[in-house]
Coordinates of C-alpha atoms and ligand atoms in Angstrom, one line a residue:
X1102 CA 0.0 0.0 0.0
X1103 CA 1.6 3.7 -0.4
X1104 CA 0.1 6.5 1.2
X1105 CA -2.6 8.4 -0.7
X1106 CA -0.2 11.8 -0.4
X1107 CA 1.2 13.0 -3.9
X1108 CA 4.9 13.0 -3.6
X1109 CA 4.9 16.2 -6.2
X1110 CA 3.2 17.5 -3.7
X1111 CA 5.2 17.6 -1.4
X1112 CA 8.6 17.9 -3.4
X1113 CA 6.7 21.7 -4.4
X1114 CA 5.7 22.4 -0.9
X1115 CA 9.6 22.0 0.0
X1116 CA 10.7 23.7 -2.0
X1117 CA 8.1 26.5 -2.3
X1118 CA 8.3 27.0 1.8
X1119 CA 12.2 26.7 2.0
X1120 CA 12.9 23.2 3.3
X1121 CA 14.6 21.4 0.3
X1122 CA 15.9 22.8 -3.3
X1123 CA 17.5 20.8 -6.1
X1124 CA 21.3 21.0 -5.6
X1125 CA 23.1 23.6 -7.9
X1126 CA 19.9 24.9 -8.9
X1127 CA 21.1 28.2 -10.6
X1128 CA 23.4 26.0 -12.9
X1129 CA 21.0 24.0 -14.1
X1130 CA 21.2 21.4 -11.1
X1131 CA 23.3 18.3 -10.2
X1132 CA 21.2 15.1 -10.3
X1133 CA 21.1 13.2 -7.2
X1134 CA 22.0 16.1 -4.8
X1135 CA 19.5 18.6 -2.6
X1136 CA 20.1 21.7 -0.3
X1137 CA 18.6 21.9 2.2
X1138 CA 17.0 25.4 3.0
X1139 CA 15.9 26.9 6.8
X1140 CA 12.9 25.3 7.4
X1141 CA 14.6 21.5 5.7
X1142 CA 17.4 22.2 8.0
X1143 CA 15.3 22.7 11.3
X1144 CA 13.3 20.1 10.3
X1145 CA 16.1 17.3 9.8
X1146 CA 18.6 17.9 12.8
X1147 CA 15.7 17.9 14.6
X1148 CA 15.5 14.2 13.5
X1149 CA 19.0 13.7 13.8
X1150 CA 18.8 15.1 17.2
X1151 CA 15.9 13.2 18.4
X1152 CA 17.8 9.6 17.3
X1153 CA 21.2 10.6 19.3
X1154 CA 18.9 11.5 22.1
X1155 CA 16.9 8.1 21.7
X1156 CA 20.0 5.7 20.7
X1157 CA 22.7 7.6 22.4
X1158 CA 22.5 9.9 25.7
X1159 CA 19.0 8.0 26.5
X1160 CA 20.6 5.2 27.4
X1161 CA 24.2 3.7 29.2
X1162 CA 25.7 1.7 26.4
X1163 CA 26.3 3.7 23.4
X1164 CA 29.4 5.7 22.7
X1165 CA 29.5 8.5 20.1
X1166 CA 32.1 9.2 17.2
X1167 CA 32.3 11.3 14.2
X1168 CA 34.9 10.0 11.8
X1169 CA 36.5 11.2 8.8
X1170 CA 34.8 10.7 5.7
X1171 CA 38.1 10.1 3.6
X1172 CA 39.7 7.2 4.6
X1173 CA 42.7 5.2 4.3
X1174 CA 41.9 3.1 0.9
X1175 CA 42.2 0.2 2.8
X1176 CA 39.7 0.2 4.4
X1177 CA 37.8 -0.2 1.4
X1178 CA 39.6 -3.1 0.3
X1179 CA 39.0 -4.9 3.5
X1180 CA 35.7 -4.4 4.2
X1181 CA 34.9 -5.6 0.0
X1182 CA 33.1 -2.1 -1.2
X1183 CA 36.5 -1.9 -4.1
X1184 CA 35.2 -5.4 -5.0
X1185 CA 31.4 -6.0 -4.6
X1186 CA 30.1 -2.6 -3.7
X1187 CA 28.1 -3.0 -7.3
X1188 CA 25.3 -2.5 -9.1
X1189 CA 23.9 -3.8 -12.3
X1190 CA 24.0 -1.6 -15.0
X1191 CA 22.5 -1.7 -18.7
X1192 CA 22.6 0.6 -21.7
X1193 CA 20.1 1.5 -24.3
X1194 CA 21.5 0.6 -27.5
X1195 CA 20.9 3.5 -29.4
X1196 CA 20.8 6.4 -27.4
X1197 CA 23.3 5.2 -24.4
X1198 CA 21.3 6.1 -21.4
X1199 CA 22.2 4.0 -18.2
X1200 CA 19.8 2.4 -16.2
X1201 CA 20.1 0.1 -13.3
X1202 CA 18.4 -3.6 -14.4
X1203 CA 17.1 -4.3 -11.4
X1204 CA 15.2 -1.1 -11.4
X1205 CA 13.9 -1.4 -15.2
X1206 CA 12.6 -4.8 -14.6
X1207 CA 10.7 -3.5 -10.9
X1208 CA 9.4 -0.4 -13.5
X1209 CA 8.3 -3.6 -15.9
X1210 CA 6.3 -5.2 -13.0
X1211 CA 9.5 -8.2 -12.1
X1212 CA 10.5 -8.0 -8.8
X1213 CA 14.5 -8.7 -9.5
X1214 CA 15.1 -9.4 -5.6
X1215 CA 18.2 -12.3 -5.3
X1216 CA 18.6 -12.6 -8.9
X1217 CA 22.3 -12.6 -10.2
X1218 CA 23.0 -10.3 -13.0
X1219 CA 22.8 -13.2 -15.3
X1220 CA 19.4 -13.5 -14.2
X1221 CA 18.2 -10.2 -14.9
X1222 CA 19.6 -10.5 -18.3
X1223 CA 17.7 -13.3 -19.0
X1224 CA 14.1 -11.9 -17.5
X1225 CA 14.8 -8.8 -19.4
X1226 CA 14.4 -11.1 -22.9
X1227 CA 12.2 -13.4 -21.5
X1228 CA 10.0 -10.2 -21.3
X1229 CA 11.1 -8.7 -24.5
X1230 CA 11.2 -5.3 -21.9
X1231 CA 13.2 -2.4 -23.7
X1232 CA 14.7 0.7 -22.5
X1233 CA 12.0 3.4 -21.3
X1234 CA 12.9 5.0 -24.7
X1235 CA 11.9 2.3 -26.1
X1236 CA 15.1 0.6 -27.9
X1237 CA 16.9 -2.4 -27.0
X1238 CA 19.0 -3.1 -23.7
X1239 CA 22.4 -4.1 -23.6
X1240 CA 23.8 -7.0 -21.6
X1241 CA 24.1 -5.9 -17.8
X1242 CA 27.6 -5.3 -16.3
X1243 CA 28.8 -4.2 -12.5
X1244 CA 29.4 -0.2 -12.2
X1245 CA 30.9 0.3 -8.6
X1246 CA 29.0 3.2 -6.7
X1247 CA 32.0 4.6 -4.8
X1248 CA 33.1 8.4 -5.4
X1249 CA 36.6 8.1 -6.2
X1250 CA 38.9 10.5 -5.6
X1251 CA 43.1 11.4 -4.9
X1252 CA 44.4 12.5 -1.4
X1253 CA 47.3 14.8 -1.6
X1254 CA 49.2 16.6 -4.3
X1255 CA 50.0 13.4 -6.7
X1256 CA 47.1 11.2 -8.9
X1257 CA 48.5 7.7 -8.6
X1258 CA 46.9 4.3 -7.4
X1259 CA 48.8 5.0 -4.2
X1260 CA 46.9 9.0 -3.5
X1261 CA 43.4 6.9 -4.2
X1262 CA 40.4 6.9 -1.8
X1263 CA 36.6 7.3 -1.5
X1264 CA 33.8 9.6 -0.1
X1265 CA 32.5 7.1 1.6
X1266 CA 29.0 5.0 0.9
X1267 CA 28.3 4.6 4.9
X1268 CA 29.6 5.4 8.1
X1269 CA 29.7 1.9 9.5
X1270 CA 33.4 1.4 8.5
X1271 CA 34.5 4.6 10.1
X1272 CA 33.0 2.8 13.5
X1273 CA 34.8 -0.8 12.6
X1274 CA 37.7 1.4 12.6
X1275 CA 37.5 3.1 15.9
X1276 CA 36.0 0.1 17.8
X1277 CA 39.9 -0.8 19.3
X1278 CA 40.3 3.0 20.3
X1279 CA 36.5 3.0 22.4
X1280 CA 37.2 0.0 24.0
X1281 CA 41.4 1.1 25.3
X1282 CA 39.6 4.6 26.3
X1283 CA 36.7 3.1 27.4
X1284 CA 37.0 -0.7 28.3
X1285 CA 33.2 -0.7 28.2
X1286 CA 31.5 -3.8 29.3
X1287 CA 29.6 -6.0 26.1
X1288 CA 26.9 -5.7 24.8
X1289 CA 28.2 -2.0 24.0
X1290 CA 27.1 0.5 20.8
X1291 CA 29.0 3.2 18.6
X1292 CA 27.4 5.2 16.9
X1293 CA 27.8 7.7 14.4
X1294 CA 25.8 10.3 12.1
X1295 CA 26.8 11.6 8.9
X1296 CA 27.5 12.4 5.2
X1297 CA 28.2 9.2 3.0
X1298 CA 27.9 8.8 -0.7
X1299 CA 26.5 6.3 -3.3
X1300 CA 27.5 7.3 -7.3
X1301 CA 23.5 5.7 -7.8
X1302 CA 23.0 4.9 -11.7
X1303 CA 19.7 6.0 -11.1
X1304 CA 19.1 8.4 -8.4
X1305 CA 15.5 9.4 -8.2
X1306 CA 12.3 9.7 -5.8
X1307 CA 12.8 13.0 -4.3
X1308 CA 15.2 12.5 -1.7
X1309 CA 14.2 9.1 -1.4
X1310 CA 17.8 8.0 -3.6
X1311 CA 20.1 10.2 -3.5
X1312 CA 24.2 10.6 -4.8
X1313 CA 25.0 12.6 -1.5
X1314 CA 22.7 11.8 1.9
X1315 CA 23.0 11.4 5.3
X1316 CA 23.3 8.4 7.3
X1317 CA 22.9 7.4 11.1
X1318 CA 24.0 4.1 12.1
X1319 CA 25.1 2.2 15.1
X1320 CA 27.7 -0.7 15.4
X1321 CA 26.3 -2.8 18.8
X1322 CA 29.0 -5.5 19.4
X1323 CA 27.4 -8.1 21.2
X1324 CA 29.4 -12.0 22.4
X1325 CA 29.0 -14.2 19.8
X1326 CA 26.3 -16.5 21.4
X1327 CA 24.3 -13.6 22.8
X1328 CA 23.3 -12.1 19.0
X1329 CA 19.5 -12.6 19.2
X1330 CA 18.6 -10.7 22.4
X1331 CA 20.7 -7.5 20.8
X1332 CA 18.9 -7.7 17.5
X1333 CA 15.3 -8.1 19.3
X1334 CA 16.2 -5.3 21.5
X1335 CA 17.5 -2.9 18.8
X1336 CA 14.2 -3.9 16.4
X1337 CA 12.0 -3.2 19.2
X1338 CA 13.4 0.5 20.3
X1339 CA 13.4 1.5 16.4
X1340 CA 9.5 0.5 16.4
X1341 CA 10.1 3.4 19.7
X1342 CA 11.9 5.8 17.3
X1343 CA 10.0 5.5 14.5
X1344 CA 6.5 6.7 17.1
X1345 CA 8.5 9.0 18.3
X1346 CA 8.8 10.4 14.7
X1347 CA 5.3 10.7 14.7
X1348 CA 4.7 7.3 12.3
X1349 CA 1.6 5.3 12.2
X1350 CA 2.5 1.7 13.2
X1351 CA 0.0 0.6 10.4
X1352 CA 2.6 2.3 7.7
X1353 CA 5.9 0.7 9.0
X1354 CA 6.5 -3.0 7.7
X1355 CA 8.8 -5.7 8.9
X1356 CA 10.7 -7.6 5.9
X1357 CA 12.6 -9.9 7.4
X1358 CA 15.0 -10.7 3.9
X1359 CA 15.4 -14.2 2.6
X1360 CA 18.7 -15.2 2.6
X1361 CA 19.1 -15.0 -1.0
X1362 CA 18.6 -11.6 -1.0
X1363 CA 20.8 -10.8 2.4
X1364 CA 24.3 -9.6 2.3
X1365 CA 26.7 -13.4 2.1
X1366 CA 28.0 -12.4 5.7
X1367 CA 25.0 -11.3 7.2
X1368 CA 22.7 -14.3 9.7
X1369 CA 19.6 -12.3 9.8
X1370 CA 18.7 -8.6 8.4
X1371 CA 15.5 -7.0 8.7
X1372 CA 14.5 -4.1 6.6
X1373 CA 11.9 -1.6 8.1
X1374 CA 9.7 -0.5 5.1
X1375 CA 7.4 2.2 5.0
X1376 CA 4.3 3.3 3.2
X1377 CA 5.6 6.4 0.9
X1378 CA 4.0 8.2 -1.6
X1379 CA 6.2 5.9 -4.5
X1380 CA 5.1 3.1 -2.8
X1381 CA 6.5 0.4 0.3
X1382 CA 10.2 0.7 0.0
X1383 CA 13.0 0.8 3.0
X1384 CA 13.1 3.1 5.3
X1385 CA 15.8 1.3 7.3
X1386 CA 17.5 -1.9 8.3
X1387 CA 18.8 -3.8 10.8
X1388 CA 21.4 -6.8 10.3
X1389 CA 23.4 -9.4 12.4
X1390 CA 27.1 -8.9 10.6
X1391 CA 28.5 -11.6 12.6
X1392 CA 31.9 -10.7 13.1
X1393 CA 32.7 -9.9 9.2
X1394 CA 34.0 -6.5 9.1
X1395 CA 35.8 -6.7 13.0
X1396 CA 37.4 -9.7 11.4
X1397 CA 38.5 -8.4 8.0
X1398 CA 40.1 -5.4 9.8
X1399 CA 42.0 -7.7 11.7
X1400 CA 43.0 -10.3 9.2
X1401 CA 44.3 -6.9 6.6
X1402 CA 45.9 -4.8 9.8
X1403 CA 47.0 -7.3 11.5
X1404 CA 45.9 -5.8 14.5
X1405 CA 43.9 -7.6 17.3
X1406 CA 40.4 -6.9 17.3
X1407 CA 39.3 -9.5 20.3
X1408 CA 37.8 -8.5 23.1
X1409 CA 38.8 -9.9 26.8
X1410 CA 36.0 -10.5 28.9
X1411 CA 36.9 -8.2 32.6
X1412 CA 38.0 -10.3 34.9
X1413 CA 38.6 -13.3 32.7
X1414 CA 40.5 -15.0 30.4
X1415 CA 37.9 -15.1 27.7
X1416 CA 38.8 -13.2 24.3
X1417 CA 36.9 -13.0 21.1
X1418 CA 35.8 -10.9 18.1
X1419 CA 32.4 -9.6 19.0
X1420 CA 30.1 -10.1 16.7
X1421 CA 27.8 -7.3 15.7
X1422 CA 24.0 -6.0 14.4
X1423 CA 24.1 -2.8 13.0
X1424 CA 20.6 -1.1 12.8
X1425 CA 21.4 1.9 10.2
X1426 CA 18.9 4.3 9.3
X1427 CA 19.1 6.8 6.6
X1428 CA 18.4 10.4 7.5
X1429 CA 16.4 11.7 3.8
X1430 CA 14.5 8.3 3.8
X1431 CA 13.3 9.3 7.7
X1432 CA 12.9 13.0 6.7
X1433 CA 10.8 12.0 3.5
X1434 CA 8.8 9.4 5.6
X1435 CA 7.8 12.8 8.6
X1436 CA 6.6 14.9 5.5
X1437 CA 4.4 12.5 4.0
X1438 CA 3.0 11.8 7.2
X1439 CA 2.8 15.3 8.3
X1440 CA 0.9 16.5 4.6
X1441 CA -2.6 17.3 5.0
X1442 CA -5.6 18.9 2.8
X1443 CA -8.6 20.0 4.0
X1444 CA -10.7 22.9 3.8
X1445 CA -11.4 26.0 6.1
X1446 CA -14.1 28.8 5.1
X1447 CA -15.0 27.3 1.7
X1448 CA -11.1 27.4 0.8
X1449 CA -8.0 24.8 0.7
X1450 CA -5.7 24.3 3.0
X1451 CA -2.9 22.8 3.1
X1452 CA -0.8 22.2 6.6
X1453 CA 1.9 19.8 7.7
X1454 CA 0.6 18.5 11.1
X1455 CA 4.2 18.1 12.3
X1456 CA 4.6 16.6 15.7
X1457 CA 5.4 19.8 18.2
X1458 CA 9.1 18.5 19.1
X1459 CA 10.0 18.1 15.1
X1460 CA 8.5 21.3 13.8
X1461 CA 11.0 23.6 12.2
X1462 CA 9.0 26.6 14.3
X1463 CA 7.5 25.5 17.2
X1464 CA 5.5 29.1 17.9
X1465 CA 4.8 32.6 15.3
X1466 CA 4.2 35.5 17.5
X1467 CA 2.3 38.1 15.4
X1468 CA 0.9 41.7 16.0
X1469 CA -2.8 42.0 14.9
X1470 CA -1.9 44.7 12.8
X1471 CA 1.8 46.2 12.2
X1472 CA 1.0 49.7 11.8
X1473 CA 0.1 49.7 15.7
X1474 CA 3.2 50.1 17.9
X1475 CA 1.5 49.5 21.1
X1476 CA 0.6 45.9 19.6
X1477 CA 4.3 45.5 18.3
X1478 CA 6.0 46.8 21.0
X1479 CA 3.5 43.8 23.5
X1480 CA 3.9 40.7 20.6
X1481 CA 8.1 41.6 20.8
X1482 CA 7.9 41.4 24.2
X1483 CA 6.0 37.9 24.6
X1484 CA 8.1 36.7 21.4
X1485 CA 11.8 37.6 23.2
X1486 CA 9.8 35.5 25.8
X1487 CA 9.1 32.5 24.5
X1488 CA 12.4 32.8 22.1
X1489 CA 14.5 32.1 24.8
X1490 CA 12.5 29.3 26.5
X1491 CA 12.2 27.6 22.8
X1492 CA 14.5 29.0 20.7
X1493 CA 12.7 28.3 17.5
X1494 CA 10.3 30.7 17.5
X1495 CA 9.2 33.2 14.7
X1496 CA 7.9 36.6 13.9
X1497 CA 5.2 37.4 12.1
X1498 CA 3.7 40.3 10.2
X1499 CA 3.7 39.6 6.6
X1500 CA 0.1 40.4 5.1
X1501 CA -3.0 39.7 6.9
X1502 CA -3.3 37.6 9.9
X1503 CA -5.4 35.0 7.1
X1504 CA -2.2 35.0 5.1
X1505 CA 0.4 34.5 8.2
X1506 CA -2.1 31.2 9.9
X1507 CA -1.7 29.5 5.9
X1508 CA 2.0 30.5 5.7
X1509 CA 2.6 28.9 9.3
X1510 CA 0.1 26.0 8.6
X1511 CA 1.9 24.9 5.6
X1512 CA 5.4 24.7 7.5
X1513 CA 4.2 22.8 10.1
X1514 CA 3.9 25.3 13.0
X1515 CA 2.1 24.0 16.1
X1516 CA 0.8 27.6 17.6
X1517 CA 0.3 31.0 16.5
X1518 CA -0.2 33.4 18.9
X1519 CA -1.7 36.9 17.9
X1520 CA -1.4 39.7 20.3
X1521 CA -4.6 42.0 20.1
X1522 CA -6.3 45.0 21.5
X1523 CA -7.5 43.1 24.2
X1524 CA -4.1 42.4 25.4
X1525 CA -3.1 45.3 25.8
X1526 CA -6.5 46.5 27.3
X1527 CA -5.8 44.9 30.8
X1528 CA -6.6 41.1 30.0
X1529 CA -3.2 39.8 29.6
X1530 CA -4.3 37.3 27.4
X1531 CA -3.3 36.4 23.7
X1532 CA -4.8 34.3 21.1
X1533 CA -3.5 30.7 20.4
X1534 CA -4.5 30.1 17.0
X1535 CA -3.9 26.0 16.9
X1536 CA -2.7 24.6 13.0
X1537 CA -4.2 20.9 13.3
X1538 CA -8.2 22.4 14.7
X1539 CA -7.8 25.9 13.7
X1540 CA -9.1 26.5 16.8
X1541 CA -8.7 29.9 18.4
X1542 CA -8.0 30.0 22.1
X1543 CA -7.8 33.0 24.6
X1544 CA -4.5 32.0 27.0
X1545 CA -2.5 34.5 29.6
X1546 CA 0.8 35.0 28.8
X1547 CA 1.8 33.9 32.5
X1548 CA 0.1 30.5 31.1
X1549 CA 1.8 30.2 27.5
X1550 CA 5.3 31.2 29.1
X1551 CA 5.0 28.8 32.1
Ligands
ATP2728 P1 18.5 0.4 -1.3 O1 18.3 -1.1 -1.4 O2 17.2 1.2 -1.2 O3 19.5 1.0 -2.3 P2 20.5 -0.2 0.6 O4 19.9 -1.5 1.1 O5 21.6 -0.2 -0.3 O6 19.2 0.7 0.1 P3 21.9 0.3 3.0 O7 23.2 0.1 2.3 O8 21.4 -0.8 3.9 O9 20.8 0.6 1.9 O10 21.9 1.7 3.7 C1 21.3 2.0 4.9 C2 20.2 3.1 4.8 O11 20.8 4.2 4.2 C3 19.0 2.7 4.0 O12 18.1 2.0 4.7 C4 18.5 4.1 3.6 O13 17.7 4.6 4.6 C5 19.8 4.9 3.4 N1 20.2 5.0 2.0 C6 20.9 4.1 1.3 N2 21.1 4.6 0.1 C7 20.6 5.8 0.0 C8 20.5 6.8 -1.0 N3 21.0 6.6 -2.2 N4 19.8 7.9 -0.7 C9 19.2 8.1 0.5 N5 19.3 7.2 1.5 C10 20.0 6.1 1.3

């Protein structure tokens, strides 16, 4: 099922409103790459800051990092991205577009899930399907997504490395320096948020797939034999996140992937899916990596990566599960959600019912009318108010108050509060103008600052 919001929709609303543009807009653009404007910025490290808060400082075994993003190549090598970080590519024959196989045959109605290339290839004649141009495909071959790039003043093999397509490596990589600060006691987390990058043949969907996004991801190294608990645990307080993001349960989906279709290393992976506007697709996943990547960094390094049990003589390579949510897919997921049409007076109305602790603004303080300084002069004084006990709070007094509620209805904000004659005729109350009931409310400022 997706959702029954229109994803152009919403991509206009973002970008209408200031939350997201298309990257390098003035030149034309840069496909696969957004900005993200005011409101998009609120709106996402508000997101990002709710998930450290829920994964990191609320709770005792989690330690933060915030790694490099170029990295020795090595590490590359090690963990298999230089080899099998792939996807299956195709050409139109005549005009040389690139898609991604898998991708034409989903847009052709096969589900290519834990086919090998050859397969594809053969499913694509089977179906006689040809290139959305219409011409014949070429046979498929592997097109690494890695950015490539040279470190330091010379181009040789030597200078090469990679923007990296996930954070999880720069964790692997730091697990032996957390645990000889820390010497924390298993089962013990890192996690880490930011930048990685995926060279996608196709990227497309909004934000949904893009070349440059935004990762959060935890590493949660666990004893070998005690895998299962950690993974039910970490499943269960993602369900928590994703409520506290403001999901409906009834949207959110459990995949749990056939092992055909899992990563070779990975014992158990679960993708979250979630009802978008393009349809059910992953949101995130969670996977039990065994102890593949610790292990790979100490069979190329050389360096131990065993853990000692305190107090004993026990030593091992913990194994890990690695829940790893992507930061776009989670933004995309709160704006669908959030988009709403109804009408008020006879007229549309579009509003994002945001939840309060996400919203870009939380309040808009607004004069009645602008051209009456006794009014300004009382809203500045409840805005510095509530500015400095929120901190995202607006002002407001562009056009009529009509104009400013659909302005702050269609970014999401929670409360409007209009300061009027009769607040400044003794009462000392304002108006609460509330986005999801348009309800109007009369409240005293000792209340609404309390
Ligand atoms: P997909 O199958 O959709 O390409 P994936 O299985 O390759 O995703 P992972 O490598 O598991 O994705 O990455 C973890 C998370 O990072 C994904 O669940 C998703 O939220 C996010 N992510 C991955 N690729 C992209 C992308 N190109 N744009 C935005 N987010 C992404």
């Amino acid at each position: 099922m997706s959702s029954s919001v229109n994803m152009e929709d919403i991509i206009s609303l973002a970008k209408r409103r200031g939350f997201i543009y298309p990257g390098s807009d003035v030149y034309g653009g840069l496909r696969g790459t957004w900005d993200y404007g005011p409101l998009g910025v609120a709106l996402k490290r508000n997101i990002m800051n709710l998930w450290w808060q829920h994964f990191v400082d609320g709770r005792d075994d989690m330690y933060g990092v915030d790694a490099a993003i170029l990295m020795n190549q090595k590490v590359w090598q090690a963990s298999g991205h230089v080899d099998t970080f792939v996807d299956p590519l195709c050409e139109d024959t005549v005009n040389h577009r690139r898609f991604r196989t898998d991708h034409i045959l989903k847009d052709n109605g096969v589900d290519a899930e834990g086919m090998t290339m050859e397969q594809m290839d053969a499913a694509i004649a089977e179906h006689g399907i040809k290139s959305p141009d219409g011409n014949p495909l070429s046979a498929s071959r592997t097109f690494n997504m890695m950015f490539t790039t040279h470190v330091g003043p010379t181009s040789d093999d030597a200078s090469i490395s990679y923007l990296r397509p996930e954070t999880a490596q720069g964790i692997f990589t730091n697990f032996k320096n957390v645990v000889d600060s820390f010497y924390p006691d298993l089962p013990f987390g890192i996690a880490q948020q930011g930048k990685a990058f995926r060279n996608e043949i196709s990227p497309r969907d909004f934000i949904f797939r893009s070349r440059e996004f935004e990762q959060m991801e935890i590493e949660y190294f666990v004893h070998p034999e005690k895998w299962e608990e950690a993974f039910e645990e970490l499943l269960a307080s993602t369900h928590e996140f994703l409520v506290r993001l403001g999901l409906k349960p009834e949207h959110i989906h459990e995949l749990d992937v056939p092992e055909a279709d899992r990563a070779h290393y990975s014992k158990k992976t679960i993708d979250i899916e979630y009802d978008f506007p393009i349809g059910k697709e992953e949101l995130m996943g969670i996977a039990y990596r065994t102890d593949f990547d610790l292990g790979n960094i100490q069979r190329v390094s050389s360096k131990s990566m065993e853990y000692t049990v305190k107090g004993t003589n026990e030593k091992f390579v913990p194994h890990v599960i690695e829940p790893s949510f992507g930061v776009e897919r989670a933004l995309m997921a709160v704006l669908s959600n959030a988009y709403r049409e109804d009408e008020v007076n006879g007229e549309k109305r579009i509003y994002l019912a945001l939840p309060e602790h996400l919203a870009p603004v939380r309040y808009a303080v607004s004069p009645l009318l602008k051209n009456k300084p006794e009014l300004v002069e009382k809203a500045r004084e409840v805005y510095r108010a509530l500015k400095q006990k929120y901190g995202n709070v607006s002002w407001d007094d562009n056009g009529n108050i009509g104009k400013r509620y659909r302005r702050q209805d269609e970014i999401g904000t929670p409360h409007v509060v209009v300061i009027d004659f009769e607040t400044i005729e003794g009462g000392g109350t304002v108006t609460v103008r509330e986005r999801d009931t348009t309800e109007q409310r009369r409240v005293s400022i000792a209340e609404l600052l309390g």
